PDB file of C-alpha atoms in Angstrom:
ATOM      1  CA  UNK A   1     -33.908  27.061  47.502  1.00 46.00           C
ATOM      2  CA  UNK A   2     -34.241  29.386  44.523  1.00 40.00           C
ATOM      3  CA  UNK A   3     -30.563  30.306  44.738  1.00 45.00           C
ATOM      4  CA  UNK A   4     -29.474  26.667  44.759  1.00 47.00           C
ATOM      5  CA  UNK A   5     -31.628  25.843  41.716  1.00 44.00           C
ATOM      6  CA  UNK A   6     -30.350  28.885  39.843  1.00 44.00           C
ATOM      7  CA  UNK A   7     -26.735  27.935  40.646  1.00 49.00           C
ATOM      8  CA  UNK A   8     -27.335  24.363  39.438  1.00 46.00           C
ATOM      9  CA  UNK A   9     -28.747  25.397  36.056  1.00 44.00           C
ATOM     10  CA  UNK A  10     -26.095  28.104  35.636  1.00 43.00           C
ATOM     11  CA  UNK A  11     -23.359  25.460  36.073  1.00 48.00           C
ATOM     12  CA  UNK A  12     -24.986  23.225  33.439  1.00 45.00           C
ATOM     13  CA  UNK A  13     -25.227  26.196  31.065  1.00 44.00           C
ATOM     14  CA  UNK A  14     -21.515  26.987  31.461  1.00 43.00           C
ATOM     15  CA  UNK A  15     -20.678  23.325  30.822  1.00 47.00           C
ATOM     16  CA  UNK A  16     -22.666  23.342  27.586  1.00 43.00           C
ATOM     17  CA  UNK A  17     -20.880  26.488  26.423  1.00 42.00           C
ATOM     18  CA  UNK A  18     -17.492  24.842  27.074  1.00 40.00           C
ATOM     19  CA  UNK A  19     -18.494  21.683  25.191  1.00 39.00           C
ATOM     20  CA  UNK A  20     -19.702  23.642  22.163  1.00 37.00           C
ATOM     21  CA  UNK A  21     -16.495  25.665  22.116  1.00 42.00           C
ATOM     22  CA  UNK A  22     -14.399  22.490  22.288  1.00 37.00           C
ATOM     23  CA  UNK A  23     -16.308  20.857  19.441  1.00 37.00           C
ATOM     24  CA  UNK A  24     -15.931  23.927  17.229  1.00 35.00           C
ATOM     25  CA  UNK A  25     -12.154  23.660  17.509  1.00 33.00           C
ATOM     26  CA  UNK A  26     -12.102  19.895  16.855  1.00 28.00           C
ATOM     27  CA  UNK A  27      -9.746  18.776  14.050  1.00 32.00           C
ATOM     28  CA  UNK A  28     -11.903  18.098  10.999  1.00 26.00           C
ATOM     29  CA  UNK A  29      -9.184  15.947   9.476  1.00 28.00           C
ATOM     30  CA  UNK A  30      -9.631  13.501  12.362  1.00 28.00           C
ATOM     31  CA  UNK A  31     -13.348  13.465  11.650  1.00 27.00           C
ATOM     32  CA  UNK A  32     -12.590  12.729   7.989  1.00 32.00           C
ATOM     33  CA  UNK A  33     -10.428   9.733   8.956  1.00 33.00           C
ATOM     34  CA  UNK A  34     -13.217   8.428  11.171  1.00 30.00           C
ATOM     35  CA  UNK A  35     -15.718   8.646   8.344  1.00 34.00           C
ATOM     36  CA  UNK A  36     -13.277   7.007   5.946  1.00 38.00           C
ATOM     37  CA  UNK A  37     -12.785   4.103   8.335  1.00 44.00           C
ATOM     38  CA  UNK A  38     -16.525   3.635   8.663  1.00 42.00           C
ATOM     39  CA  UNK A  39     -16.871   3.439   4.872  1.00 70.00           C
ATOM     40  CA  UNK A  40     -14.334   0.629   4.638  1.00 88.00           C
ATOM     41  CA  UNK A  41     -11.091   2.514   4.009  1.00 95.00           C
ATOM     42  CA  UNK A  42      -7.911   1.641   5.903  1.00 96.00           C
ATOM     43  CA  UNK A  43      -4.670   3.562   6.381  1.00 96.00           C
ATOM     44  CA  UNK A  44      -1.504   2.964   4.321  1.00 96.00           C
ATOM     45  CA  UNK A  45       1.609   4.686   3.044  1.00 96.00           C
ATOM     46  CA  UNK A  46       2.283   5.553  -0.588  1.00 96.00           C
ATOM     47  CA  UNK A  47       5.221   6.528  -2.778  1.00 95.00           C
ATOM     48  CA  UNK A  48       5.664   6.605  -6.556  1.00 94.00           C
ATOM     49  CA  UNK A  49       8.271   5.452  -9.051  1.00 91.00           C
ATOM     50  CA  UNK A  50       9.226   5.872 -12.707  1.00 89.00           C
ATOM     51  CA  UNK A  51       8.357   8.931 -14.755  1.00 90.00           C
ATOM     52  CA  UNK A  52       5.862  11.514 -13.454  1.00 91.00           C
ATOM     53  CA  UNK A  53       3.380  10.432 -16.122  1.00 87.00           C
ATOM     54  CA  UNK A  54       4.594   6.844 -16.388  1.00 82.00           C
ATOM     55  CA  UNK A  55       2.336   3.789 -16.511  1.00 79.00           C
ATOM     56  CA  UNK A  56       4.530   1.636 -14.278  1.00 75.00           C
ATOM     57  CA  UNK A  57       6.725  -1.382 -14.831  1.00 64.00           C
ATOM     58  CA  UNK A  58       6.428  -3.922 -17.618  1.00 61.00           C
ATOM     59  CA  UNK A  59       6.561  -7.504 -16.434  1.00 61.00           C
ATOM     60  CA  UNK A  60       7.848  -7.388 -12.898  1.00 69.00           C
ATOM     61  CA  UNK A  61       7.113 -10.037 -10.300  1.00 74.00           C
ATOM     62  CA  UNK A  62       3.547 -10.539 -11.547  1.00 80.00           C
ATOM     63  CA  UNK A  63       4.407 -10.581 -15.246  1.00 73.00           C
ATOM     64  CA  UNK A  64       1.655  -8.080 -16.096  1.00 68.00           C
ATOM     65  CA  UNK A  65       2.116  -5.625 -18.924  1.00 63.00           C
ATOM     66  CA  UNK A  66       1.799  -1.923 -18.190  1.00 60.00           C
ATOM     67  CA  UNK A  67      -1.091  -1.553 -20.645  1.00 68.00           C
ATOM     68  CA  UNK A  68      -3.487  -2.480 -17.824  1.00 70.00           C
ATOM     69  CA  UNK A  69      -3.184   1.156 -16.824  1.00 64.00           C
ATOM     70  CA  UNK A  70      -4.182   2.571 -20.191  1.00 67.00           C
ATOM     71  CA  UNK A  71      -7.664   3.167 -21.624  1.00 62.00           C
ATOM     72  CA  UNK A  72     -10.110   1.510 -21.860  1.00 63.00           C
ATOM     73  CA  UNK A  73      -9.040   0.093 -18.489  1.00 69.00           C
ATOM     74  CA  UNK A  74      -9.801   2.237 -15.448  1.00 73.00           C
ATOM     75  CA  UNK A  75      -7.165   0.612 -13.239  1.00 81.00           C
ATOM     76  CA  UNK A  76      -3.683   2.101 -12.917  1.00 86.00           C
ATOM     77  CA  UNK A  77      -0.551   0.301 -11.809  1.00 87.00           C
ATOM     78  CA  UNK A  78       0.851  -0.146  -8.314  1.00 90.00           C
ATOM     79  CA  UNK A  79       3.619  -2.224  -6.796  1.00 92.00           C
ATOM     80  CA  UNK A  80       2.630  -3.633  -3.442  1.00 93.00           C
ATOM     81  CA  UNK A  81       4.517  -4.134  -0.208  1.00 94.00           C
ATOM     82  CA  UNK A  82       4.623  -7.648   1.315  1.00 93.00           C
ATOM     83  CA  UNK A  83       1.143  -7.430   2.855  1.00 94.00           C
ATOM     84  CA  UNK A  84      -0.367  -6.559  -0.550  1.00 94.00           C
ATOM     85  CA  UNK A  85       1.828  -8.701  -2.816  1.00 92.00           C
ATOM     86  CA  UNK A  86       1.461 -11.756  -0.549  1.00 90.00           C
ATOM     87  CA  UNK A  87       4.198 -13.774  -2.271  1.00 86.00           C
ATOM     88  CA  UNK A  88       2.406 -13.433  -5.599  1.00 86.00           C
ATOM     89  CA  UNK A  89      -1.137 -14.215  -4.465  1.00 86.00           C
ATOM     90  CA  UNK A  90      -1.933 -10.489  -4.600  1.00 89.00           C
ATOM     91  CA  UNK A  91      -1.059 -10.184  -8.307  1.00 87.00           C
ATOM     92  CA  UNK A  92      -3.981  -8.659 -10.194  1.00 87.00           C
ATOM     93  CA  UNK A  93      -5.867  -7.514  -7.092  1.00 90.00           C
ATOM     94  CA  UNK A  94      -7.536  -4.094  -7.384  1.00 92.00           C
ATOM     95  CA  UNK A  95      -7.751  -1.360  -4.758  1.00 95.00           C
ATOM     96  CA  UNK A  96      -9.179   2.113  -4.433  1.00 96.00           C
ATOM     97  CA  UNK A  97      -6.693   4.621  -3.016  1.00 97.00           C
ATOM     98  CA  UNK A  98      -7.236   8.255  -2.025  1.00 97.00           C
ATOM     99  CA  UNK A  99      -5.515  10.925   0.027  1.00 96.00           C
ATOM    100  CA  UNK A 100      -6.666  13.767   2.269  1.00 93.00           C
ATOM    101  CA  UNK A 101      -3.445  14.383   4.232  1.00 92.00           C
ATOM    102  CA  UNK A 102      -1.934  16.985   1.866  1.00 96.00           C
ATOM    103  CA  UNK A 103      -3.261  20.290   0.544  1.00 96.00           C
ATOM    104  CA  UNK A 104      -2.987  18.934  -3.036  1.00 97.00           C
ATOM    105  CA  UNK A 105      -5.118  15.830  -2.323  1.00 97.00           C
ATOM    106  CA  UNK A 106      -8.505  15.655  -4.003  1.00 97.00           C
ATOM    107  CA  UNK A 107      -9.958  13.075  -1.615  1.00 96.00           C
ATOM    108  CA  UNK A 108     -11.393  11.200  -4.611  1.00 96.00           C
ATOM    109  CA  UNK A 109     -10.590   7.477  -4.958  1.00 96.00           C
ATOM    110  CA  UNK A 110      -8.417   6.122  -7.777  1.00 95.00           C
ATOM    111  CA  UNK A 111      -8.443   2.448  -8.786  1.00 94.00           C
ATOM    112  CA  UNK A 112      -5.092   0.661  -9.017  1.00 93.00           C
ATOM    113  CA  UNK A 113      -4.063  -2.944  -9.735  1.00 91.00           C
ATOM    114  CA  UNK A 114      -1.134  -4.768  -8.119  1.00 91.00           C
ATOM    115  CA  UNK A 115       1.274  -5.753 -10.908  1.00 88.00           C
ATOM    116  CA  UNK A 116       4.620  -5.947  -9.138  1.00 88.00           C
ATOM    117  CA  UNK A 117       6.341  -6.347  -5.791  1.00 89.00           C
ATOM    118  CA  UNK A 118       7.881  -3.594  -3.708  1.00 89.00           C
ATOM    119  CA  UNK A 119      10.225  -5.613  -1.454  1.00 81.00           C
ATOM    120  CA  UNK A 120      11.718  -2.483   0.137  1.00 85.00           C
ATOM    121  CA  UNK A 121       8.334  -1.142   1.247  1.00 89.00           C
ATOM    122  CA  UNK A 122       8.398  -2.553   4.770  1.00 86.00           C
ATOM    123  CA  UNK A 123       8.503   0.563   6.961  1.00 83.00           C
ATOM    124  CA  UNK A 124       4.685   0.475   7.146  1.00 85.00           C
ATOM    125  CA  UNK A 125       2.426  -2.555   7.443  1.00 88.00           C
ATOM    126  CA  UNK A 126       0.681  -1.631   4.176  1.00 95.00           C
ATOM    127  CA  UNK A 127       2.386   0.342   1.418  1.00 96.00           C
ATOM    128  CA  UNK A 128       1.600   1.193  -2.215  1.00 96.00           C
ATOM    129  CA  UNK A 129       4.384   2.157  -4.630  1.00 95.00           C
ATOM    130  CA  UNK A 130       2.259   3.775  -7.320  1.00 94.00           C
ATOM    131  CA  UNK A 131       3.092   4.633 -10.903  1.00 92.00           C
ATOM    132  CA  UNK A 132       3.629   8.347 -11.467  1.00 93.00           C
ATOM    133  CA  UNK A 133       0.280   8.550 -13.241  1.00 92.00           C
ATOM    134  CA  UNK A 134      -1.613   6.818 -10.431  1.00 93.00           C
ATOM    135  CA  UNK A 135       0.013   8.950  -7.718  1.00 96.00           C
ATOM    136  CA  UNK A 136      -0.776  12.181  -9.571  1.00 96.00           C
ATOM    137  CA  UNK A 137      -4.370  11.066 -10.153  1.00 96.00           C
ATOM    138  CA  UNK A 138      -5.055  11.464  -6.415  1.00 97.00           C
ATOM    139  CA  UNK A 139      -4.429  15.223  -6.681  1.00 97.00           C
ATOM    140  CA  UNK A 140      -6.847  18.044  -7.373  1.00 97.00           C
ATOM    141  CA  UNK A 141      -6.612  19.383 -10.963  1.00 94.00           C
ATOM    142  CA  UNK A 142      -3.257  20.993 -11.829  1.00 95.00           C
ATOM    143  CA  UNK A 143      -1.723  19.939  -8.474  1.00 97.00           C
ATOM    144  CA  UNK A 144      -0.256  16.556  -9.464  1.00 97.00           C
ATOM    145  CA  UNK A 145       3.333  17.848  -9.436  1.00 96.00           C
ATOM    146  CA  UNK A 146       2.945  19.316  -5.951  1.00 96.00           C
ATOM    147  CA  UNK A 147       1.527  16.043  -4.687  1.00 97.00           C
ATOM    148  CA  UNK A 148       4.325  13.974  -6.216  1.00 96.00           C
ATOM    149  CA  UNK A 149       6.814  16.303  -4.491  1.00 96.00           C
ATOM    150  CA  UNK A 150       5.282  15.497  -1.103  1.00 94.00           C
ATOM    151  CA  UNK A 151       7.411  12.353  -0.654  1.00 89.00           C
ATOM    152  CA  UNK A 152       5.941   9.521   1.399  1.00 92.00           C
ATOM    153  CA  UNK A 153       2.198  10.136   1.644  1.00 95.00           C
ATOM    154  CA  UNK A 154      -0.394   8.827   4.072  1.00 95.00           C
ATOM    155  CA  UNK A 155      -3.354   7.497   2.085  1.00 97.00           C
ATOM    156  CA  UNK A 156      -6.507   5.464   2.572  1.00 97.00           C
ATOM    157  CA  UNK A 157      -7.305   2.279   0.665  1.00 97.00           C
ATOM    158  CA  UNK A 158      -9.840  -0.515   0.283  1.00 96.00           C
ATOM    159  CA  UNK A 159     -10.064  -3.692  -1.806  1.00 94.00           C
ATOM    160  CA  UNK A 160     -12.494  -3.485  -4.738  1.00 93.00           C
ATOM    161  CA  UNK A 161     -13.523  -5.728  -7.613  1.00 91.00           C
ATOM    162  CA  UNK A 162     -11.431  -5.503 -10.768  1.00 90.00           C
ATOM    163  CA  UNK A 163     -13.338  -4.558 -13.890  1.00 86.00           C
ATOM    164  CA  UNK A 164     -11.936  -4.719 -17.419  1.00 84.00           C
ATOM    165  CA  UNK A 165     -14.843  -3.712 -19.706  1.00 81.00           C
ATOM    166  CA  UNK A 166     -15.088  -5.802 -22.854  1.00 82.00           C
ATOM    167  CA  UNK A 167     -12.011  -7.875 -21.923  1.00 87.00           C
ATOM    168  CA  UNK A 168     -11.979 -11.537 -20.944  1.00 93.00           C
ATOM    169  CA  UNK A 169      -9.187 -13.470 -19.255  1.00 94.00           C
ATOM    170  CA  UNK A 170      -6.106 -14.020 -21.410  1.00 94.00           C
ATOM    171  CA  UNK A 171      -3.381 -16.627 -21.022  1.00 96.00           C
ATOM    172  CA  UNK A 172       0.214 -15.953 -22.025  1.00 95.00           C
ATOM    173  CA  UNK A 173       2.080 -19.248 -22.389  1.00 97.00           C
ATOM    174  CA  UNK A 174       5.396 -19.114 -20.532  1.00 95.00           C
ATOM    175  CA  UNK A 175       8.492 -19.089 -22.722  1.00 94.00           C
ATOM    176  CA  UNK A 176       9.840 -22.231 -21.001  1.00 95.00           C
ATOM    177  CA  UNK A 177       6.783 -24.365 -21.798  1.00 98.00           C
ATOM    178  CA  UNK A 178       7.192 -27.632 -23.713  1.00 97.00           C
ATOM    179  CA  UNK A 179       5.172 -30.857 -24.272  1.00 95.00           C
ATOM    180  CA  UNK A 180       5.959 -32.042 -20.723  1.00 97.00           C
ATOM    181  CA  UNK A 181       5.773 -28.687 -18.970  1.00 98.00           C
ATOM    182  CA  UNK A 182       3.004 -26.143 -19.422  1.00 98.00           C
ATOM    183  CA  UNK A 183       2.970 -22.774 -17.647  1.00 98.00           C
ATOM    184  CA  UNK A 184       0.831 -19.721 -18.291  1.00 97.00           C
ATOM    185  CA  UNK A 185       0.417 -16.189 -17.018  1.00 93.00           C
ATOM    186  CA  UNK A 186      -3.208 -15.299 -16.190  1.00 93.00           C
ATOM    187  CA  UNK A 187      -4.210 -11.702 -16.914  1.00 90.00           C
ATOM    188  CA  UNK A 188      -7.274  -9.447 -16.696  1.00 89.00           C
ATOM    189  CA  UNK A 189      -9.413 -11.509 -14.324  1.00 90.00           C
ATOM    190  CA  UNK A 190     -12.347  -9.456 -13.086  1.00 90.00           C
ATOM    191  CA  UNK A 191     -13.950  -9.701  -9.678  1.00 88.00           C
ATOM    192  CA  UNK A 192     -12.695  -9.281  -6.147  1.00 81.00           C
ATOM    193  CA  UNK A 193     -11.496 -12.794  -5.358  1.00 74.00           C
ATOM    194  CA  UNK A 194      -8.007 -14.195  -5.880  1.00 84.00           C
ATOM    195  CA  UNK A 195      -7.529 -17.158  -8.189  1.00 91.00           C
ATOM    196  CA  UNK A 196      -7.448 -20.036  -5.711  1.00 91.00           C
ATOM    197  CA  UNK A 197      -6.874 -22.910  -8.140  1.00 95.00           C
ATOM    198  CA  UNK A 198      -6.518 -23.784 -11.828  1.00 97.00           C
ATOM    199  CA  UNK A 199      -7.046 -27.232 -13.359  1.00 98.00           C
ATOM    200  CA  UNK A 200      -6.064 -28.336 -16.864  1.00 97.00           C
ATOM    201  CA  UNK A 201      -7.921 -30.783 -19.081  1.00 96.00           C
ATOM    202  CA  UNK A 202      -6.352 -32.178 -22.237  1.00 94.00           C
ATOM    203  CA  UNK A 203      -8.026 -32.818 -25.601  1.00 87.00           C
ATOM    204  CA  UNK A 204     -10.257 -35.669 -24.463  1.00 71.00           C
ATOM    205  CA  UNK A 205     -13.464 -34.457 -22.846  1.00 68.00           C
ATOM    206  CA  UNK A 206     -13.395 -37.650 -20.792  1.00 70.00           C
ATOM    207  CA  UNK A 207      -9.914 -37.014 -19.398  1.00 77.00           C
ATOM    208  CA  UNK A 208      -9.491 -35.981 -15.799  1.00 91.00           C
ATOM    209  CA  UNK A 209      -8.844 -32.443 -14.676  1.00 95.00           C
ATOM    210  CA  UNK A 210      -5.224 -32.119 -13.566  1.00 96.00           C
ATOM    211  CA  UNK A 211      -4.396 -29.529 -10.874  1.00 97.00           C
ATOM    212  CA  UNK A 212      -1.844 -26.850 -11.707  1.00 98.00           C
ATOM    213  CA  UNK A 213       0.448 -25.222  -9.135  1.00 96.00           C
ATOM    214  CA  UNK A 214       1.254 -21.566  -8.693  1.00 93.00           C
ATOM    215  CA  UNK A 215       4.767 -21.087 -10.048  1.00 91.00           C
ATOM    216  CA  UNK A 216       5.367 -17.408  -9.205  1.00 83.00           C
ATOM    217  CA  UNK A 217       3.243 -14.289  -9.277  1.00 81.00           C
ATOM    218  CA  UNK A 218       0.297 -14.870 -11.609  1.00 86.00           C
ATOM    219  CA  UNK A 219       1.966 -17.800 -13.418  1.00 92.00           C
ATOM    220  CA  UNK A 220       0.563 -21.319 -12.998  1.00 96.00           C
ATOM    221  CA  UNK A 221       2.334 -24.514 -14.111  1.00 97.00           C
ATOM    222  CA  UNK A 222       1.855 -28.237 -14.696  1.00 98.00           C
ATOM    223  CA  UNK A 223       4.665 -30.803 -14.922  1.00 97.00           C
ATOM    224  CA  UNK A 224       3.724 -33.988 -16.752  1.00 95.00           C
ATOM    225  CA  UNK A 225       5.486 -37.343 -17.068  1.00 94.00           C
ATOM    226  CA  UNK A 226       3.782 -37.826 -20.423  1.00 92.00           C
ATOM    227  CA  UNK A 227       3.429 -35.489 -23.379  1.00 94.00           C
ATOM    228  CA  UNK A 228       0.533 -33.070 -23.006  1.00 94.00           C
ATOM    229  CA  UNK A 229      -1.876 -33.019 -25.945  1.00 92.00           C
ATOM    230  CA  UNK A 230      -3.892 -29.929 -26.799  1.00 93.00           C
ATOM    231  CA  UNK A 231      -6.243 -28.284 -27.033  1.00 95.00           C
ATOM    232  CA  UNK A 232      -6.339 -27.527 -23.305  1.00 96.00           C
ATOM    233  CA  UNK A 233      -9.300 -26.354 -21.271  1.00 97.00           C
ATOM    234  CA  UNK A 234      -8.575 -24.427 -18.080  1.00 97.00           C
ATOM    235  CA  UNK A 235     -10.907 -24.453 -15.066  1.00 97.00           C
ATOM    236  CA  UNK A 236     -10.395 -21.596 -12.629  1.00 97.00           C
ATOM    237  CA  UNK A 237     -11.803 -21.162  -9.140  1.00 95.00           C
ATOM    238  CA  UNK A 238     -11.730 -17.848  -7.302  1.00 90.00           C
ATOM    239  CA  UNK A 239     -11.186 -17.374  -3.605  1.00 85.00           C
ATOM    240  CA  UNK A 240     -14.871 -16.551  -3.130  1.00 85.00           C
ATOM    241  CA  UNK A 241     -15.954 -19.864  -4.688  1.00 89.00           C
ATOM    242  CA  UNK A 242     -16.858 -18.848  -8.257  1.00 93.00           C
ATOM    243  CA  UNK A 243     -15.749 -21.373 -10.905  1.00 96.00           C
ATOM    244  CA  UNK A 244     -15.413 -20.712 -14.645  1.00 96.00           C
ATOM    245  CA  UNK A 245     -14.113 -22.861 -17.524  1.00 97.00           C
ATOM    246  CA  UNK A 246     -12.189 -21.586 -20.546  1.00 97.00           C
ATOM    247  CA  UNK A 247     -13.045 -24.389 -22.967  1.00 96.00           C
ATOM    248  CA  UNK A 248     -10.245 -25.340 -25.409  1.00 95.00           C
ATOM    249  CA  UNK A 249      -8.636 -21.936 -24.823  1.00 97.00           C
ATOM    250  CA  UNK A 250      -5.128 -23.262 -25.579  1.00 97.00           C
ATOM    251  CA  UNK A 251      -5.158 -24.723 -29.140  1.00 96.00           C
ATOM    252  CA  UNK A 252      -3.551 -27.980 -30.247  1.00 95.00           C
ATOM    253  CA  UNK A 253      -0.725 -26.149 -31.971  1.00 93.00           C
ATOM    254  CA  UNK A 254       0.050 -23.819 -29.082  1.00 96.00           C
ATOM    255  CA  UNK A 255       3.413 -22.109 -28.899  1.00 96.00           C
ATOM    256  CA  UNK A 256       5.479 -20.814 -26.015  1.00 97.00           C
ATOM    257  CA  UNK A 257       5.384 -17.037 -25.653  1.00 95.00           C
ATOM    258  CA  UNK A 258       2.026 -16.655 -27.419  1.00 96.00           C
ATOM    259  CA  UNK A 259      -1.025 -15.112 -25.746  1.00 95.00           C
ATOM    260  CA  UNK A 260      -4.449 -16.736 -26.096  1.00 97.00           C
ATOM    261  CA  UNK A 261      -7.724 -14.981 -25.291  1.00 96.00           C
ATOM    262  CA  UNK A 262     -10.630 -16.745 -23.609  1.00 97.00           C
ATOM    263  CA  UNK A 263     -14.345 -15.981 -23.806  1.00 96.00           C
ATOM    264  CA  UNK A 264     -14.921 -16.065 -20.036  1.00 96.00           C
ATOM    265  CA  UNK A 265     -14.266 -13.949 -16.958  1.00 94.00           C
ATOM    266  CA  UNK A 266     -15.288 -13.802 -13.327  1.00 92.00           C
ATOM    267  CA  UNK A 267     -18.212 -11.667 -12.275  1.00 87.00           C
ATOM    268  CA  UNK A 268     -17.200  -8.155 -11.258  1.00 65.00           C
TER     269      UNK A 268
END
């Protein structure tokens, strides 16, 4: 009886030693991915374009200017593959990206904003084509060049709220606008929700709100059978249900190609 008991416990002891040895050789990078997934990060691919220290493209499919990536803004520029660009609905969305798959990765998240489309980025379900500055920002100090030389990189990402300190939404009137056609590019909206709808109200406070349609990217338009009379107020609703009104933001003497600043923004 004593021998059987001793043999039983000795077998358990050997099993514990094997398990401990196996765990000690476990790939810590796999553990890191598991933790990243639990904290809300997903997997994606990343490349970069332009100059090594470039801000990204001006204009592009979203119409955004590259100054969104310069101080005082914390967001840097990224073109998005189809799943991020979403036929223009993803314009202006912000994401945190980070990498741990290369020896030059810092593992610290960098905030980027989608300002353009990357139609060729279809080899992976989710892909970021970052500006040179944004790609290098994922590296540990003095290793940005080595990271940019890595080619296609596996990264982690998650959607976050956009935050433009001290900046409200601005409207750039499209160059093709006229008294019967009004279109505007919407820039610098804070918050995490997409812009779901925009309505326009003409000069009369008693006039009805007229729905605008998304033209392309972050540009919204309104065709009118009659001449539109300013000033215009614009009512915007985000995808998460928040509604804000930019009262008389477009003046009576508005001009095509001119940018007008509002005094409102979505909550971050």
